[in-house]
Each structure stands twice: as structure tokens, then as C-alpha cells.
Short mmCIF file of C-alpha atoms in Angstrom, two decimals:
data_model
loop_
_atom_site.label_atom_id
_atom_site.label_comp_id
_atom_site.label_asym_id
_atom_site.label_seq_id
_atom_site.Cartn_x
_atom_site.Cartn_y
_atom_site.Cartn_z
CA MET A 8 95.61 125.28 82.42
CA TYR A 9 96.38 121.92 84.02
CA GLN A 10 96.67 122.94 87.67
CA PHE A 11 94.29 121.50 90.26
CA ASN A 12 93.69 121.76 93.98
CA TYR A 13 90.77 119.40 94.49
CA GLY A 14 89.67 116.04 93.26
CA TYR A 15 86.69 117.43 91.37
CA GLU A 16 89.01 119.82 89.51
CA LEU A 17 91.30 116.95 88.56
CA LEU A 18 88.35 114.95 87.23
CA GLU A 19 87.14 117.95 85.22
CA LEU A 20 90.56 118.22 83.60
CA THR A 21 90.58 114.53 82.67
CA LYS A 22 87.21 114.99 80.98
CA LYS A 23 88.11 118.27 79.28
CA PHE A 24 91.29 116.92 77.71
CA ASN A 25 90.22 113.26 77.53
CA LYS A 26 93.32 112.10 79.37
CA PRO A 27 93.97 109.84 82.38
CA ILE A 28 95.03 111.31 85.71
CA SER A 29 98.67 110.42 85.11
CA GLU A 30 98.89 112.57 81.97
CA ILE A 31 97.15 115.53 83.59
CA VAL A 32 99.63 115.36 86.48
CA MET A 33 102.57 115.24 84.06
CA LEU A 34 101.22 118.20 82.11
CA ALA A 35 100.66 120.13 85.33
CA GLU A 36 104.27 119.45 86.31
CA GLN A 37 105.49 120.57 82.92
CA GLU A 38 103.43 123.75 83.24
CA ARG A 39 104.85 124.38 86.71
CA THR A 40 108.52 123.64 85.99
CA GLY A 41 108.93 124.26 82.28
CA GLU A 42 110.69 120.91 81.88
CA ASP A 43 110.10 118.61 78.94
CA LEU A 44 107.66 115.78 79.51
CA GLU A 45 110.40 113.27 78.71
CA VAL A 46 112.58 114.68 81.49
CA ILE A 47 109.71 114.61 83.97
CA PHE A 48 108.87 111.04 83.04
CA GLU A 49 112.48 109.87 83.41
CA LYS A 50 112.73 111.47 86.85
CA MET A 51 109.70 109.49 88.00
CA LYS A 52 111.10 106.33 86.44
CA LYS A 53 114.22 106.78 88.61
CA ASN A 54 111.95 106.87 91.67
CA LEU A 55 110.47 103.57 90.54
CA GLN A 56 113.95 102.09 90.27
CA VAL A 57 114.81 103.17 93.82
CA MET A 58 111.58 101.57 95.04
CA ARG A 59 112.41 98.31 93.27
CA GLU A 60 115.96 98.27 94.64
CA ALA A 61 114.70 98.85 98.18
CA ILE A 62 112.31 95.90 97.88
CA ASN A 63 115.06 93.63 96.58
CA LYS A 64 117.44 94.68 99.34
CA GLY A 65 114.89 94.17 102.08
CA LEU A 66 113.78 90.77 100.82
CA ASN A 67 117.21 89.32 100.19
CA GLU A 68 119.65 90.87 102.66
CA ASP A 69 120.01 90.54 106.42
CA ILE A 70 118.87 94.00 107.47
CA LYS A 71 118.93 95.40 110.97
CA SER A 72 117.71 98.84 111.95
CA VAL A 73 120.05 101.31 113.61
CA SER A 74 118.16 100.97 116.88
CA GLY A 75 118.08 97.19 116.70
CA LEU A 76 114.30 97.17 117.17
CA SER A 77 113.50 95.78 113.75
CA GLY A 78 114.87 94.07 110.69
CA GLY A 79 114.61 90.80 108.86
CA ASP A 80 110.84 90.42 109.00
CA ALA A 81 110.37 90.98 105.26
CA LYS A 82 112.84 88.20 104.54
CA LYS A 83 111.06 85.88 107.01
CA LEU A 84 107.69 86.46 105.36
CA TYR A 85 109.14 86.04 101.89
CA ALA A 86 110.62 82.69 102.90
CA ARG A 87 107.13 81.46 103.79
CA ILE A 88 105.80 82.72 100.46
CA VAL A 89 108.49 80.77 98.60
CA ILE A 90 107.39 77.50 100.20
CA GLY A 91 103.71 78.34 99.71
CA ASN A 92 102.94 78.44 103.41
CA THR A 93 101.06 81.73 103.90
CA LEU A 94 97.44 82.05 104.94
CA SER A 95 96.84 85.00 102.62
CA CYS A 96 97.07 84.59 98.88
CA GLU A 97 100.49 84.86 97.25
CA THR A 98 99.89 88.31 95.77
CA MET A 99 98.81 89.85 99.07
CA ALA A 100 101.65 88.19 100.98
CA LYS A 101 104.18 89.44 98.43
CA ALA A 102 102.78 92.97 98.67
CA ALA A 103 103.03 92.86 102.46
CA ALA A 104 106.58 91.50 102.35
CA SER A 105 107.61 94.13 99.81
CA ALA A 106 106.14 96.94 101.89
CA LEU A 107 107.97 95.63 104.95
CA ALA A 108 111.19 95.39 102.95
CA VAL A 109 111.14 99.07 102.04
CA THR A 110 110.41 100.21 105.58
CA GLU A 111 113.24 98.04 106.93
CA VAL A 112 115.63 99.59 104.42
CA ASN A 113 114.44 102.98 105.63
CA ALA A 114 115.04 102.07 109.30
CA SER A 115 118.55 100.87 108.45
CA MET A 116 119.33 104.23 106.81
CA GLY A 117 119.12 102.81 103.30
CA LYS A 118 117.82 104.59 100.21
CA ILE A 119 114.06 104.82 99.76
CA VAL A 120 111.52 107.12 98.12
CA ALA A 121 109.55 109.09 100.71
CA ALA A 122 106.20 108.68 99.01
CA PRO A 123 104.55 110.51 100.56
CA THR A 124 106.75 110.23 103.71
CA ALA A 125 109.63 108.06 104.90
CA GLY A 126 107.34 106.52 107.50
CA SER A 127 104.89 105.38 104.83
CA SER A 128 107.44 104.64 102.11
CA GLY A 129 106.60 100.94 101.79
CA VAL A 130 102.94 101.24 100.86
CA ILE A 131 103.09 102.38 97.24
CA PRO A 132 106.01 100.18 96.09
CA GLY A 133 104.64 97.20 98.00
CA ALA A 134 101.28 97.39 96.26
CA LEU A 135 102.24 98.77 92.85
CA ILE A 136 105.27 96.65 92.02
CA THR A 137 103.65 93.44 93.25
CA VAL A 138 100.48 93.95 91.22
CA ALA A 139 102.42 95.07 88.15
CA ARG A 140 104.52 91.91 88.25
CA LYS A 141 101.46 89.72 88.60
CA PHE A 142 99.78 91.22 85.54
CA GLY A 143 102.89 91.74 83.42
CA LYS A 144 102.75 95.52 83.39
CA SER A 145 105.69 97.43 81.92
CA GLU A 146 108.03 99.86 83.61
CA ASP A 147 106.33 102.70 81.73
CA ASP A 148 102.93 101.51 82.99
CA MET A 149 104.19 101.59 86.57
CA THR A 150 105.76 105.01 86.08
CA LYS A 151 102.48 106.42 84.78
CA ALA A 152 100.72 104.94 87.81
CA LEU A 153 103.17 106.78 90.07
CA PHE A 154 102.04 110.06 88.52
CA THR A 155 98.46 109.13 89.37
CA ALA A 156 99.56 108.47 92.94
CA SER A 157 101.31 111.85 92.95
CA GLY A 158 98.17 113.65 91.83
CA ILE A 159 96.22 112.16 94.72
CA GLY A 160 99.01 113.02 97.12
CA ILE A 161 99.08 116.62 95.92
CA ILE A 162 95.38 117.03 96.68
CA ILE A 163 95.77 115.55 100.16
CA ALA A 164 98.79 117.75 100.89
CA LYS A 165 96.93 120.88 99.80
CA ASN A 166 93.71 120.18 101.68
CA ALA A 167 94.73 118.07 104.65
CA THR A 168 98.18 116.85 105.72
CA LEU A 169 100.70 114.11 105.06
CA ALA A 170 102.40 114.46 108.44
CA GLY A 171 101.84 112.04 111.31
CA ALA A 172 102.75 114.82 113.71
CA GLU A 173 99.79 116.81 112.46
CA GLY A 174 97.21 114.20 111.52
CA GLY A 175 98.26 110.85 112.97
CA CYS A 176 99.19 107.76 110.98
CA GLN A 177 96.02 108.13 108.90
CA ALA A 178 97.81 111.09 107.30
CA GLU A 179 100.87 109.00 106.45
CA VAL A 180 99.93 105.36 105.83
CA GLY A 181 96.34 106.39 105.09
CA SER A 182 97.42 108.88 102.45
CA ALA A 183 99.98 106.48 101.00
CA SER A 184 97.29 103.81 100.78
CA ALA A 185 94.96 106.20 98.97
CA MET A 186 97.73 107.14 96.55
CA ALA A 187 98.52 103.48 95.92
CA ALA A 188 94.86 102.57 95.45
CA GLY A 189 94.37 105.22 92.80
CA ALA A 190 97.60 104.19 91.08
CA LEU A 191 96.48 100.56 90.95
CA VAL A 192 93.17 101.47 89.38
CA GLU A 193 94.82 103.36 86.53
CA LEU A 194 97.42 100.60 86.17
CA MET A 195 94.57 98.13 85.62
CA GLY A 196 92.73 100.32 83.13
CA GLY A 197 90.19 101.93 85.44
CA THR A 198 88.67 105.37 84.96
CA PRO A 199 89.77 108.59 86.69
CA GLU A 200 86.53 108.50 88.70
CA GLN A 201 87.36 104.98 89.86
CA CYS A 202 90.86 106.12 90.85
CA LEU A 203 89.44 108.68 93.28
CA THR A 204 86.79 106.27 94.47
CA ALA A 205 89.51 103.78 95.40
CA ALA A 206 91.44 106.54 97.16
CA SER A 207 88.30 107.45 99.10
CA PHE A 208 87.81 103.88 100.25
CA ALA A 209 91.44 103.62 101.32
CA ILE A 210 91.28 106.68 103.56
CA MET A 211 87.91 105.66 104.98
CA ASN A 212 89.31 102.30 106.06
CA LEU A 213 92.19 103.89 107.95
CA LEU A 214 90.40 106.97 109.23
CA GLY A 215 91.49 107.81 112.76
CA LEU A 216 94.65 105.67 112.72
CA VAL A 217 96.96 107.06 115.40
CA CYS A 218 100.70 107.63 115.26
CA ASP A 219 102.40 106.09 118.32
CA PRO A 220 105.98 105.14 117.40
CA VAL A 221 107.77 103.07 120.02
CA ALA A 222 110.82 104.94 121.33
CA GLY A 223 109.95 107.72 118.91
CA LEU A 224 111.35 105.68 116.01
CA VAL A 225 109.62 104.93 112.72
CA GLU A 226 109.73 101.16 113.22
CA ILE A 227 107.12 99.75 115.63
CA PRO A 228 104.24 99.66 114.71
CA CYS A 229 104.93 101.72 111.60
CA GLU A 230 106.45 98.95 109.49
CA LYS A 231 103.53 96.56 109.88
CA ARG A 232 101.10 99.37 109.19
CA ASN A 233 102.84 99.87 105.85
CA ALA A 234 102.03 96.27 104.99
CA LEU A 235 98.43 96.90 106.00
CA GLY A 236 98.34 100.04 103.86
CA ALA A 237 99.51 98.13 100.79
CA LEU A 238 96.88 95.43 101.22
CA ASN A 239 94.20 98.04 101.90
CA ALA A 240 95.12 99.77 98.63
CA MET A 241 94.73 96.54 96.70
CA ILE A 242 91.29 95.65 98.01
CA CYS A 243 90.09 99.25 97.63
CA ALA A 244 91.23 99.24 94.00
CA ASP A 245 89.21 96.04 93.54
CA PHE A 246 86.19 97.74 95.14
CA ALA A 247 86.37 100.64 92.69
CA ILE A 248 87.07 98.59 89.57
CA ALA A 249 84.15 96.32 90.49
CA GLY A 250 81.90 99.36 90.29
CA MET A 251 81.36 100.08 93.99
CA ASP A 252 80.57 103.66 94.98
CA SER A 253 82.34 105.24 97.96
CA VAL A 254 79.21 107.44 98.45
CA ILE A 255 81.28 110.15 100.16
CA PRO A 256 83.23 112.09 97.49
CA PHE A 257 87.03 112.07 97.63
CA ASP A 258 87.31 115.77 98.53
CA GLU A 259 84.95 115.33 101.46
CA VAL A 260 86.88 112.28 102.65
CA VAL A 261 90.13 114.27 102.55
CA GLU A 262 88.52 117.13 104.48
CA THR A 263 87.23 114.64 107.03
CA MET A 264 90.68 113.12 107.47
CA TYR A 265 92.03 116.56 108.26
CA ARG A 266 89.33 117.27 110.82
CA VAL A 267 89.79 113.85 112.43
CA GLY A 268 93.53 114.43 112.55
CA LYS A 269 93.06 117.69 114.39
CA ALA A 270 90.78 115.91 116.87
CA ILE A 271 93.36 113.21 117.65
CA PRO A 272 95.11 114.02 120.96
CA SER A 273 98.70 115.22 120.62
CA ALA A 274 99.85 112.15 122.57
CA LEU A 275 98.75 110.08 119.56
CA ARG A 276 100.33 112.25 116.89
CA GLU A 277 103.95 111.09 116.60
CA THR A 278 104.98 112.39 120.02
CA ALA A 279 105.49 108.86 121.41
CA GLU A 280 103.51 109.96 124.48
CA GLY A 281 100.57 107.63 124.04
CA GLY A 282 99.31 104.39 122.57
CA LEU A 283 101.82 101.58 122.06
CA ALA A 284 104.68 103.97 122.78
CA LYS A 285 103.64 104.18 126.45
CA THR A 286 103.34 100.46 127.14
CA PRO A 287 105.74 99.04 129.75
CA THR A 288 107.68 97.14 127.10
CA ALA A 289 107.99 100.21 124.90
CA MET A 290 109.26 102.29 127.81
CA ARG A 291 111.85 99.63 128.63
CA LEU A 292 113.01 99.50 125.03
CA LYS A 293 113.26 103.28 124.89
CA LYS A 294 115.47 103.27 127.97
CA GLU A 295 117.70 100.53 126.55
CA ILE A 296 118.14 102.39 123.27
CA PHE A 297 118.97 105.62 125.11
CA GLU A 298 121.59 103.87 127.24
CA LYS A 299 123.06 102.18 124.19
CA GLU A 300 123.39 105.53 122.40
CA LYS A 301 124.91 107.08 125.51
CA ARG A 302 127.59 104.38 125.59
CA GLY A 303 128.22 104.86 121.90
CA ASP A 304 127.50 101.23 121.06
#
């Protein structure tokens, strides 16, 4: 009754039952698993808690990745926010710092929520938790928004891909940004149609983004792209809530992302055989990491 495969089906369900996307997604999960709605909701709330803890850890602790390539950048940016010395507005800078924090926790083998993947795990918490704090939204509000994000992710997973190895970084950070954008719209009282419009904008803006991890590790440039994905989600949510039309429907945007992903050369799909991963500096770093691992350092 509540199952959906496409965006247009999800919107039809919201109209038929007069419910927001978050509630349709919860009901679909209940229908699929047989679990009580309260149990399903509490499980999602635990995900939110993990996201919050990862942000706090990344912003306040001295983190270093296992490879040594990254760590501490979230804390550096947050320090500039505290003294009011960022070029971007405080909300955007905090979202970027929070997204970075989660990805640094991931690279240091800490606990994160892979939403939708580990490599894009900073986007949703960075955007959602920052905006929710600014506007005084409750934990339940944020949890509901995560269900909206999940519904968008489900559609992308069914009709395209969430894997950088298959579709490039557009499939990871791009999808995460779309999920976050839709979540923000519902969080701020937008309509289901506006949620998918925001998701459409988010994917459009990152369409064709390649996956070229330095040394084959999910650190450079992945972490900074998470920050970009969070900010992209925020502005795309603003676009939709302001009444802008994406023109191209969400389902067509998702299909396009899949086709573009298939057209991206394999060297630019998480193989570390192209892009930034093949620069002289990246090759030197890769060699140093390999030698360090060989020595057992």
C-alpha cells in the first residue's frame, strides 16, 4: 500500500493519504518489516544521535586519519567560526565544519552513519543538524527529516546508484546532497513536491562529479566535497521553498545521473587511476603510505 519506486509514486502517496514524505516512508518500512512505528522511529533517532556524536568528536578532538593524510580541518574551521572570522555566513560555515567533522571521524575509523555511504557520511548531518539548531527544531523534527532523506535515497538506489565505483562522486555526495536537501525542506515546513524539487536541484548542481580518491582513500578530496554537498543542500532547499521550479522532474534527474555515471570513464570512478589521484603529489603520497604500511608504522 505504501511502497514506492519512483518520485512520482511517492508524491501520489503523500496526496492520497495526506501525509508528508517522512510518514509515508515510515509506513512503508512498517509494511516491509512488520515492526511497530515507535520501534522504527527510535531506530532512526539512534542514527541521529550517532551523527551528532560524530560532529562533536570531529569539532572538539584532535583527530588524525589512519593514513595521516587528513584530520583536524573541522576543528580549524570551527575555531574561525568561534571568533567570527569566516567569509561565509555562520550557518554555512558551521554546516561545512560539521560535515568535515563527520568525514574525519570516518577516516580515523570512528563511528558514523553511512548515509547513504561512508564516503558521503558528512553531508546529511552537516546540513540537517546545523539548520535544526539554528531554527530550534526538536530531535523528533530532525528524526522525521531523516526519514524524508531515506525516501529520496531509496528512489536513487532503485533507479540509479549510490556507489562512487559505479557512478562517480555524483552518486555519493550528489545523492547525499539530494537527500539532505529534501530533508531540510520538510524540516522547514515545505511540501512533498518542494522536497523533490530541492533534491532535483542538488543532483543537477553536482551532476558529473568524478570520484578520484588520492591513494585510493576516502579522504582527499572526498572530505571537502562533503562540505560542498552540505552547503549545496542548504541553498537548494532555499530554492525550492522560495517557489523555484527545477523544470526537470526528480525521476528524470535521477535517470540522468545514472546515465552520466555510466559515461564517466572508469579511471574517474573510485579506481584512483585518474583525476587528482594521478597528480605527482598524489602518487608520492600513495608511495609513502604504502611504504609506511609495509614497515608496520
